[in-house]
PDB file of N, CA and C in Angstrom:
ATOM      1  N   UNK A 862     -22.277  16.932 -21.390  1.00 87.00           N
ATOM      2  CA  UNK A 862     -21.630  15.762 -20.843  1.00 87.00           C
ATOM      3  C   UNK A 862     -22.664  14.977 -20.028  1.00 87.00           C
ATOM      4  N   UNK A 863     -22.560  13.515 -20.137  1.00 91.00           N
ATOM      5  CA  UNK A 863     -23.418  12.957 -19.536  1.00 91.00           C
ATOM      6  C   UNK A 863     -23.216  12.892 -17.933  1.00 91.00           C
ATOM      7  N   UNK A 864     -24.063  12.811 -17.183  1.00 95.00           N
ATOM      8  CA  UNK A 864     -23.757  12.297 -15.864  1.00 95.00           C
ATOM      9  C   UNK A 864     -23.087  10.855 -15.728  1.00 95.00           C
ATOM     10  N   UNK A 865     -21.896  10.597 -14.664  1.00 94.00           N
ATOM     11  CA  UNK A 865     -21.134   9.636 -15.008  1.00 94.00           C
ATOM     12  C   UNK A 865     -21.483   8.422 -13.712  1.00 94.00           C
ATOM     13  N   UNK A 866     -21.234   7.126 -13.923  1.00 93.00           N
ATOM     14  CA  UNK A 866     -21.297   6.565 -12.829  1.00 93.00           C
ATOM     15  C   UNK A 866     -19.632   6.076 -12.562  1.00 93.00           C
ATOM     16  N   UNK A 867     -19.389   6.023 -11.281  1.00 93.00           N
ATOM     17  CA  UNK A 867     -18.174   5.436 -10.914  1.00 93.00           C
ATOM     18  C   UNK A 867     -18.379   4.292 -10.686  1.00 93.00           C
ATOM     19  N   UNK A 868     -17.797   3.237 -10.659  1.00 91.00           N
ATOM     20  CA  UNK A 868     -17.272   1.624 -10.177  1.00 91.00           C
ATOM     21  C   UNK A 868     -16.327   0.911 -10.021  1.00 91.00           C
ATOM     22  N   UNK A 869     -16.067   0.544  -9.030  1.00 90.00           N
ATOM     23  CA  UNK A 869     -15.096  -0.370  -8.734  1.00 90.00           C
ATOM     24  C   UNK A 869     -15.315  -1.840  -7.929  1.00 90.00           C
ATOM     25  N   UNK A 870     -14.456  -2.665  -8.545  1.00 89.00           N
ATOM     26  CA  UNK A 870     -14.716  -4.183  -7.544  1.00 89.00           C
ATOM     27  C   UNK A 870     -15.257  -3.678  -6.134  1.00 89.00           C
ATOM     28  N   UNK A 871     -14.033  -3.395  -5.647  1.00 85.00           N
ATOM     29  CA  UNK A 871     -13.760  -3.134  -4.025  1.00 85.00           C
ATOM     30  C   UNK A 871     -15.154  -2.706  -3.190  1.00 85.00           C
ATOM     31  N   UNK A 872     -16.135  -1.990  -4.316  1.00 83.00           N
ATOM     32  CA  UNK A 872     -17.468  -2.125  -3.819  1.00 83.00           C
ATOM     33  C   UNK A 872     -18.188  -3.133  -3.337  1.00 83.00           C
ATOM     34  N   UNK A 873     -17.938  -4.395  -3.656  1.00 87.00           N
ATOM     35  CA  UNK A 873     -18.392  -5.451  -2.900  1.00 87.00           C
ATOM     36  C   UNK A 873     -18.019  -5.801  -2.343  1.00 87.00           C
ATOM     37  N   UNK A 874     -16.794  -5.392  -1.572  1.00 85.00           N
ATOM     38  CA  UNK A 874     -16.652  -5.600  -0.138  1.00 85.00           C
ATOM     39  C   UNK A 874     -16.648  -4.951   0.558  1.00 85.00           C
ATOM     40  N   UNK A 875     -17.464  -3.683   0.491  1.00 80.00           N
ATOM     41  CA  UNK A 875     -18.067  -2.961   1.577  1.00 80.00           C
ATOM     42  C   UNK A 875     -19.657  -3.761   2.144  1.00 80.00           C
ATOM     43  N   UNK A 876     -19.500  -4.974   2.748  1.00 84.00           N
ATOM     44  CA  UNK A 876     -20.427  -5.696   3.455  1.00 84.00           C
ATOM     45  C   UNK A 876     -21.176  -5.322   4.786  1.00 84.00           C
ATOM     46  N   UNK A 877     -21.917  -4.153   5.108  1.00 83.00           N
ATOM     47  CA  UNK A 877     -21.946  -3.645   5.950  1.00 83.00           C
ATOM     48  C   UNK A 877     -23.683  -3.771   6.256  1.00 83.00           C
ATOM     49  N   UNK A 878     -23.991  -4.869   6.967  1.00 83.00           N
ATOM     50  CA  UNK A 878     -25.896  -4.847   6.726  1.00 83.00           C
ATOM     51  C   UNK A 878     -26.737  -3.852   7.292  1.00 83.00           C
ATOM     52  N   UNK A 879     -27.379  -3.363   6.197  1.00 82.00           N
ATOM     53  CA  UNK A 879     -28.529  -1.751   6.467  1.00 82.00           C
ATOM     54  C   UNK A 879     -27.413  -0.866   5.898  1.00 82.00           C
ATOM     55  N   UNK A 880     -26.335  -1.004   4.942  1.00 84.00           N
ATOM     56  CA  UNK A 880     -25.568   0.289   4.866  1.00 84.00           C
ATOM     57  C   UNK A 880     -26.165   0.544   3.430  1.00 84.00           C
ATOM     58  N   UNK A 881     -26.443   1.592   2.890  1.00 83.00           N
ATOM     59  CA  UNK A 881     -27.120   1.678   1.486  1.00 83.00           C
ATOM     60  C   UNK A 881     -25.748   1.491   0.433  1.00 83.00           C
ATOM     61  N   UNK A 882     -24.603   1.507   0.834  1.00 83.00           N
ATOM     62  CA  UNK A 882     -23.361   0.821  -0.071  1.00 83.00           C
ATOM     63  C   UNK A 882     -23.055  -1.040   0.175  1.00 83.00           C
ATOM     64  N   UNK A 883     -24.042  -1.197   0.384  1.00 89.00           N
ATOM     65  CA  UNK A 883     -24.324  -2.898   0.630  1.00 89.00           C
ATOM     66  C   UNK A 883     -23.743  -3.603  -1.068  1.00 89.00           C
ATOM     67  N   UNK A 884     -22.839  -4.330  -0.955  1.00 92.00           N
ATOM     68  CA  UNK A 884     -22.860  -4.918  -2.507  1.00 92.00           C
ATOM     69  C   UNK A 884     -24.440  -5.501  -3.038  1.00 92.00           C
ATOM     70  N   UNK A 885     -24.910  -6.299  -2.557  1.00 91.00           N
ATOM     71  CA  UNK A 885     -26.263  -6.391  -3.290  1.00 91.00           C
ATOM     72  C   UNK A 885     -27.133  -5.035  -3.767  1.00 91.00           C
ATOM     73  N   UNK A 886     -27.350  -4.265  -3.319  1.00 90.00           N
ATOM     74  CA  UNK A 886     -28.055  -2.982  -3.645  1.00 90.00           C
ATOM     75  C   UNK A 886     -27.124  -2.815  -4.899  1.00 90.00           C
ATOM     76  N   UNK A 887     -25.840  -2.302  -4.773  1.00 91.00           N
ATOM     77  CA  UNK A 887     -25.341  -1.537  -6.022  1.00 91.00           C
ATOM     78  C   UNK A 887     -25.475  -2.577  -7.208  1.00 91.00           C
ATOM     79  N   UNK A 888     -25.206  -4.182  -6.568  1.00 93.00           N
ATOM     80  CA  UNK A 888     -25.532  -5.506  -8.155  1.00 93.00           C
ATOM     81  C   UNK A 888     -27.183  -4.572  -8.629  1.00 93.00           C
ATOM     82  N   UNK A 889     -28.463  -4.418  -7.629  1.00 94.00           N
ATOM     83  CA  UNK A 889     -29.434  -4.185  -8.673  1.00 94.00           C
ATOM     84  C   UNK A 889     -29.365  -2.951  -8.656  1.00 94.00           C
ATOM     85  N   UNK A 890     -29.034  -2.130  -8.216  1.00 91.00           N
ATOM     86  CA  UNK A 890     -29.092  -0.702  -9.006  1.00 91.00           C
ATOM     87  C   UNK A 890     -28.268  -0.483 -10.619  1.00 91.00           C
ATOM     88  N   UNK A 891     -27.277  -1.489 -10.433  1.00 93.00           N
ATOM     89  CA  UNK A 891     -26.564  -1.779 -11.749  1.00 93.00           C
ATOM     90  C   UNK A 891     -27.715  -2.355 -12.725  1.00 93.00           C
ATOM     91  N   UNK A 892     -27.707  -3.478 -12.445  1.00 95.00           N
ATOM     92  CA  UNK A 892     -28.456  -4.601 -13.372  1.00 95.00           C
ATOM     93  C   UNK A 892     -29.595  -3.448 -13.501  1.00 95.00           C
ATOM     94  N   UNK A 893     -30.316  -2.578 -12.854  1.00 95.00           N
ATOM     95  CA  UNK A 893     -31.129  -2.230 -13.492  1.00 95.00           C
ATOM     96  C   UNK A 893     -30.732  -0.850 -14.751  1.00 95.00           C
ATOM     97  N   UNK A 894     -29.650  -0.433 -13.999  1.00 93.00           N
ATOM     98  CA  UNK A 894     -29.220   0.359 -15.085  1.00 93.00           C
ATOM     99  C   UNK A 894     -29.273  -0.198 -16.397  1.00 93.00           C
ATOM    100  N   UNK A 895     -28.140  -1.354 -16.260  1.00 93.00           N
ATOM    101  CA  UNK A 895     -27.580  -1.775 -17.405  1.00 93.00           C
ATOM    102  C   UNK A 895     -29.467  -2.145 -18.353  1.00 93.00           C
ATOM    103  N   UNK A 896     -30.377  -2.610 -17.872  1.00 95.00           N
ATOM    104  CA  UNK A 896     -31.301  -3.173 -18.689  1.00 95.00           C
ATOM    105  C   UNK A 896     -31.746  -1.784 -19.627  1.00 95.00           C
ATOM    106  N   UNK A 897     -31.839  -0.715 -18.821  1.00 94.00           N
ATOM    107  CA  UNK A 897     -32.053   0.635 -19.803  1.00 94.00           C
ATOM    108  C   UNK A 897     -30.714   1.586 -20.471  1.00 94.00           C
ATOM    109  N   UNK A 898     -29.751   1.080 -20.696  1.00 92.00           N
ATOM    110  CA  UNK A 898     -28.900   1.448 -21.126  1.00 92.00           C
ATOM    111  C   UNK A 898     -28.231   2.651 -20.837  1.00 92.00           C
ATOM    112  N   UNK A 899     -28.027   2.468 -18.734  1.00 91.00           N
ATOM    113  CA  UNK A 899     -27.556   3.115 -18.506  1.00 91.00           C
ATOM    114  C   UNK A 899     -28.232   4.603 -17.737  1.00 91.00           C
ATOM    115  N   UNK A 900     -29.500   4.839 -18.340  1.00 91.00           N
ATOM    116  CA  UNK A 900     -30.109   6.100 -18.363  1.00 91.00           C
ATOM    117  C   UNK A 900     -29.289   6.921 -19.178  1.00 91.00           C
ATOM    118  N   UNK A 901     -28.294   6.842 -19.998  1.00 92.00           N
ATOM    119  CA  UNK A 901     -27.680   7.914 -21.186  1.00 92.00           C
ATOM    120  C   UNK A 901     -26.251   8.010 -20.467  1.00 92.00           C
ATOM    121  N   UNK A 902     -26.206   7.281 -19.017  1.00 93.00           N
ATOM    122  CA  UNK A 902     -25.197   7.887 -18.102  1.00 93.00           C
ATOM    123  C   UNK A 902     -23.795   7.155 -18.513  1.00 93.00           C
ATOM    124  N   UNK A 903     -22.831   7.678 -18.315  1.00 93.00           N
ATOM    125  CA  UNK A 903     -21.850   6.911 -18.471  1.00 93.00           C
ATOM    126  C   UNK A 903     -20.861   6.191 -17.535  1.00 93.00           C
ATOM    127  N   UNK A 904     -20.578   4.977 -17.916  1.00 92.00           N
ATOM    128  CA  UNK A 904     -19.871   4.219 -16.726  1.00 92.00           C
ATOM    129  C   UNK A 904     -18.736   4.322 -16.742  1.00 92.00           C
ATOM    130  N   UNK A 905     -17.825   4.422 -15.806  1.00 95.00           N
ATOM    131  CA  UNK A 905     -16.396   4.158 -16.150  1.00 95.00           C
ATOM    132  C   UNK A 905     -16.097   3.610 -14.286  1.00 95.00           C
ATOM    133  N   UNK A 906     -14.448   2.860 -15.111  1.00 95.00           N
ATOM    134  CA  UNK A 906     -13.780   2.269 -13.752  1.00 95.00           C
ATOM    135  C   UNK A 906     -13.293   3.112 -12.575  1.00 95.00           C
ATOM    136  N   UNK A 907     -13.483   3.153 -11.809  1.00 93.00           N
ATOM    137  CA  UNK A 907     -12.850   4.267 -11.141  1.00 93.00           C
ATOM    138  C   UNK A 907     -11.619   3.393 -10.215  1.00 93.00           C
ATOM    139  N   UNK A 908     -10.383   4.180 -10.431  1.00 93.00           N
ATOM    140  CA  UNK A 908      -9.175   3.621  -9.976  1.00 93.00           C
ATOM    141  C   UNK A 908      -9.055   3.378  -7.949  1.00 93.00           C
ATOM    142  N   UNK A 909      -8.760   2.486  -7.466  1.00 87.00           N
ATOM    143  CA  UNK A 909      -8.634   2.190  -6.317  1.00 87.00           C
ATOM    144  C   UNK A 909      -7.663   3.306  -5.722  1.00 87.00           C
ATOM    145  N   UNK A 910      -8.502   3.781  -4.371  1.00 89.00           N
ATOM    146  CA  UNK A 910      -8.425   5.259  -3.378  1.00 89.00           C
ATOM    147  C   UNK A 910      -7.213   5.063  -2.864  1.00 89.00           C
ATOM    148  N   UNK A 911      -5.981   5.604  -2.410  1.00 93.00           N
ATOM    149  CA  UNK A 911      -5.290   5.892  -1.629  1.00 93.00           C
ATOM    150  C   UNK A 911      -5.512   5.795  -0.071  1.00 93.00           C
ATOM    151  N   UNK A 912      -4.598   5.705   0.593  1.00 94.00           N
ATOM    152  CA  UNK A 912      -5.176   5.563   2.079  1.00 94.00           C
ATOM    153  C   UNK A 912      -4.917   7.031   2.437  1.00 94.00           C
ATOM    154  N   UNK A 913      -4.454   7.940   1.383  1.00 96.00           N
ATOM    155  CA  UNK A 913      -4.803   9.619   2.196  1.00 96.00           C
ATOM    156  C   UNK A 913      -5.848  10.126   1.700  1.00 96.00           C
ATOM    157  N   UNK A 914      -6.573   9.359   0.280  1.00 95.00           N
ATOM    158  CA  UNK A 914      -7.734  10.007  -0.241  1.00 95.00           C
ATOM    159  C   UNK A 914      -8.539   9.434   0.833  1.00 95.00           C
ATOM    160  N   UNK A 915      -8.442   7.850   0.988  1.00 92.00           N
ATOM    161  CA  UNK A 915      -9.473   7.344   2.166  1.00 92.00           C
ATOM    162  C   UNK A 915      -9.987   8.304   3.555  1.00 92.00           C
ATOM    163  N   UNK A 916      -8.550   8.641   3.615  1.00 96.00           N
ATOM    164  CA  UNK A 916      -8.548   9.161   5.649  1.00 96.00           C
ATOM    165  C   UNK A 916      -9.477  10.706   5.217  1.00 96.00           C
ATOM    166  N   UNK A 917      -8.665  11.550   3.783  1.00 97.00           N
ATOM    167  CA  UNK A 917      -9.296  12.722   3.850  1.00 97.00           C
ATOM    168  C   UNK A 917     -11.347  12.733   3.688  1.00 97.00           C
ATOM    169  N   UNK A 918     -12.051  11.319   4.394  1.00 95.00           N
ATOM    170  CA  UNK A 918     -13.071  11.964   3.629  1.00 95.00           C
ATOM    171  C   UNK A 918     -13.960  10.638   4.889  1.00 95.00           C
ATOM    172  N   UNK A 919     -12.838   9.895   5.124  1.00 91.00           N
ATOM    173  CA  UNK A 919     -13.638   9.048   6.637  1.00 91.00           C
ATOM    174  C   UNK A 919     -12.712   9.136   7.746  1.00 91.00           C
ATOM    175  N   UNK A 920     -13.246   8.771   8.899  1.00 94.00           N
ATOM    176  CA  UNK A 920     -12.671   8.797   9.886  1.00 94.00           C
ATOM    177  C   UNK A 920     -11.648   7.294  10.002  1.00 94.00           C
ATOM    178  N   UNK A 921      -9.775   7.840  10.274  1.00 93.00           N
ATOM    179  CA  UNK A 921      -8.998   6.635   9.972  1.00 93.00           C
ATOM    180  C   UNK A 921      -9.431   5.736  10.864  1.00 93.00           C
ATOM    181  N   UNK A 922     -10.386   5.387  11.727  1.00 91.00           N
ATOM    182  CA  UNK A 922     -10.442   4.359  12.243  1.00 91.00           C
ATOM    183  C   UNK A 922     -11.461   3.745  11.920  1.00 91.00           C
ATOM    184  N   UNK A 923     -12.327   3.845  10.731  1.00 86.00           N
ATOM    185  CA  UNK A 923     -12.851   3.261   9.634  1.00 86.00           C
ATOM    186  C   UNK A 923     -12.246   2.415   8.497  1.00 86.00           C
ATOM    187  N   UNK A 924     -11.139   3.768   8.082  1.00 86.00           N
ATOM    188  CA  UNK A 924     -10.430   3.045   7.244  1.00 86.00           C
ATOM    189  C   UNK A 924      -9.254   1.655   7.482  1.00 86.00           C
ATOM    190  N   UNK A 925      -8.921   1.269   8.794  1.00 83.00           N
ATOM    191  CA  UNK A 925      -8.305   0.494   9.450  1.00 83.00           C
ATOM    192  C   UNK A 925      -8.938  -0.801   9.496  1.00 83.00           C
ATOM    193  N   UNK A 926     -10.381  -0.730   9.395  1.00 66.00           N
ATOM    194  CA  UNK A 926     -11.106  -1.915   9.878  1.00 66.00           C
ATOM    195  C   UNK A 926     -10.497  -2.481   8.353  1.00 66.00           C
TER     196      UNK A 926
END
């Protein structure tokens, strides 16, 4: 099985400057994927988190902002 990448919109609006989940970083880490086809990896959508998947994995007063 290939190694998979996850994506979702909602990634670009994690706008957070110096955060390495910055939407510009993931546009060229994409775009560069996409120019090599991926690295073999596979992409898929990944469905928008729950606010108990959210809380179980950040602190809820993260997820609030």
């Amino acid at each position: 099985m290939p190694p998979l990448w996850f994506h979702h919109q909602a990634n670009f609006g994690h706008d957070i400057p110096g955060h390495p989940e910055r939407p510009e970083r993931i546009r060229a880490l994409e775009a560069r994927m996409e120019r090599d086809d991926w690295f073999g990896w596979e992409r898929r959508e990944a469905p928008a988190a729950t606010y108990e998947q959210l809380t179980a994995v950040h602190p809820e007063r993260h997820v609030e902002l």
